[in-house]
């Protein structure tokens, strides 16, 4: 997979994706949408009720979701018993009022990527992103990479070892996707900085 972003000027970017690359990226984003879900109390058609809806107060049990929706307070490296009750309560309170909005933003980022890829008509082609869309894409790519990193149990110091996995390792396809997403993310950052 060689499709990487290039600058299209003015903070916009373009990428040439073949059919396989577009299909893989779309599939990953659809899976992200399923993982994120609407969230507790987040599936309401009443805009006023949605405005005042409260989210969950506890961190998600799924480690990937916990990485996407981390606690705002406390040290994730310390066990819960090392934190004060006040810190835990502040984290619960913050989550209650922010997680639904964060879920909605992450869903919109992923949907923007899916819609753009759908615009290619199921085939490869050149995809041009406006400057505002680039930021949504960065968010969506970051969410995918974080999720895959958790699923693969990637630690920063172990990342180099991912390149050396044998082809027979069952994690190899996910590792390839993880590394490709990192290259996409880096190339998009470089493209919008030009």
mmCIF file of N, CA and C in Angstrom, residues 57-60 66 69-74 76 80 83 88 91-92 94-95:
data_model
loop_
_atom_site.group_PDB
_atom_site.id
_atom_site.type_symbol
_atom_site.label_atom_id
_atom_site.label_comp_id
_atom_site.label_asym_id
_atom_site.label_seq_id
_atom_site.Cartn_x
_atom_site.Cartn_y
_atom_site.Cartn_z
ATOM 1 N N UNK A 57 -20.924 7.723 33.764
ATOM 2 C CA UNK A 57 -19.963 8.297 34.710
ATOM 3 C C UNK A 57 -18.761 7.382 34.930
ATOM 4 N N UNK A 58 -18.841 6.163 34.461
ATOM 5 C CA UNK A 58 -17.734 5.226 34.617
ATOM 6 C C UNK A 58 -17.015 5.025 33.292
ATOM 7 N N UNK A 59 -15.731 4.777 33.370
ATOM 8 C CA UNK A 59 -14.922 4.519 32.174
ATOM 9 C C UNK A 59 -15.394 3.223 31.522
ATOM 10 N N UNK A 60 -15.312 3.141 30.193
ATOM 11 C CA UNK A 60 -15.712 1.914 29.508
ATOM 12 C C UNK A 60 -14.851 0.728 29.945
ATOM 13 N N UNK A 66 -11.763 2.608 26.429
ATOM 14 C CA UNK A 66 -11.157 3.361 27.531
ATOM 15 C C UNK A 66 -10.015 4.233 27.010
ATOM 16 N N UNK A 69 -11.784 7.125 25.165
ATOM 17 C CA UNK A 69 -12.514 7.984 26.100
ATOM 18 C C UNK A 69 -11.866 7.883 27.482
ATOM 19 N N UNK A 70 -10.642 8.409 27.621
ATOM 20 C CA UNK A 70 -9.925 8.268 28.900
ATOM 21 C C UNK A 70 -10.503 9.176 29.982
ATOM 22 N N UNK A 71 -10.173 8.842 31.226
ATOM 23 C CA UNK A 71 -10.552 9.708 32.338
ATOM 24 C C UNK A 71 -9.806 11.028 32.208
ATOM 25 N N UNK A 72 -10.484 12.102 32.561
ATOM 26 C CA UNK A 72 -9.873 13.424 32.473
ATOM 27 C C UNK A 72 -8.967 13.714 33.664
ATOM 28 N N UNK A 73 -9.219 13.041 34.766
ATOM 29 C CA UNK A 73 -8.450 13.288 35.985
ATOM 30 C C UNK A 73 -7.898 11.974 36.495
ATOM 31 N N UNK A 74 -6.783 12.059 37.160
ATOM 32 C CA UNK A 74 -6.162 10.866 37.717
ATOM 33 C C UNK A 74 -5.026 10.401 36.831
ATOM 34 N N UNK A 76 -3.436 7.378 34.878
ATOM 35 C CA UNK A 76 -3.777 6.040 34.401
ATOM 36 C C UNK A 76 -2.746 4.980 34.788
ATOM 37 N N UNK A 80 -6.522 2.405 40.992
ATOM 38 C CA UNK A 80 -7.610 3.224 41.544
ATOM 39 C C UNK A 80 -7.439 3.523 43.024
ATOM 40 N N UNK A 83 -5.623 6.715 44.011
ATOM 41 C CA UNK A 83 -6.238 8.015 43.729
ATOM 42 C C UNK A 83 -7.178 8.387 44.861
ATOM 43 N N UNK A 88 -11.409 10.721 41.701
ATOM 44 C CA UNK A 88 -12.297 9.782 40.999
ATOM 45 C C UNK A 88 -13.662 10.410 40.743
ATOM 46 N N UNK A 91 -13.402 12.899 37.896
ATOM 47 C CA UNK A 91 -13.323 12.201 36.609
ATOM 48 C C UNK A 91 -14.702 11.711 36.174
ATOM 49 N N UNK A 92 -15.470 11.160 37.100
ATOM 50 C CA UNK A 92 -16.835 10.689 36.777
ATOM 51 C C UNK A 92 -17.724 11.848 36.339
ATOM 52 N N UNK A 94 -16.809 14.803 35.097
ATOM 53 C CA UNK A 94 -16.362 15.315 33.805
ATOM 54 C C UNK A 94 -16.854 14.409 32.677
ATOM 55 N N UNK A 95 -16.701 13.089 32.848
ATOM 56 C CA UNK A 95 -17.137 12.128 31.843
ATOM 57 C C UNK A 95 -18.652 12.245 31.603
#
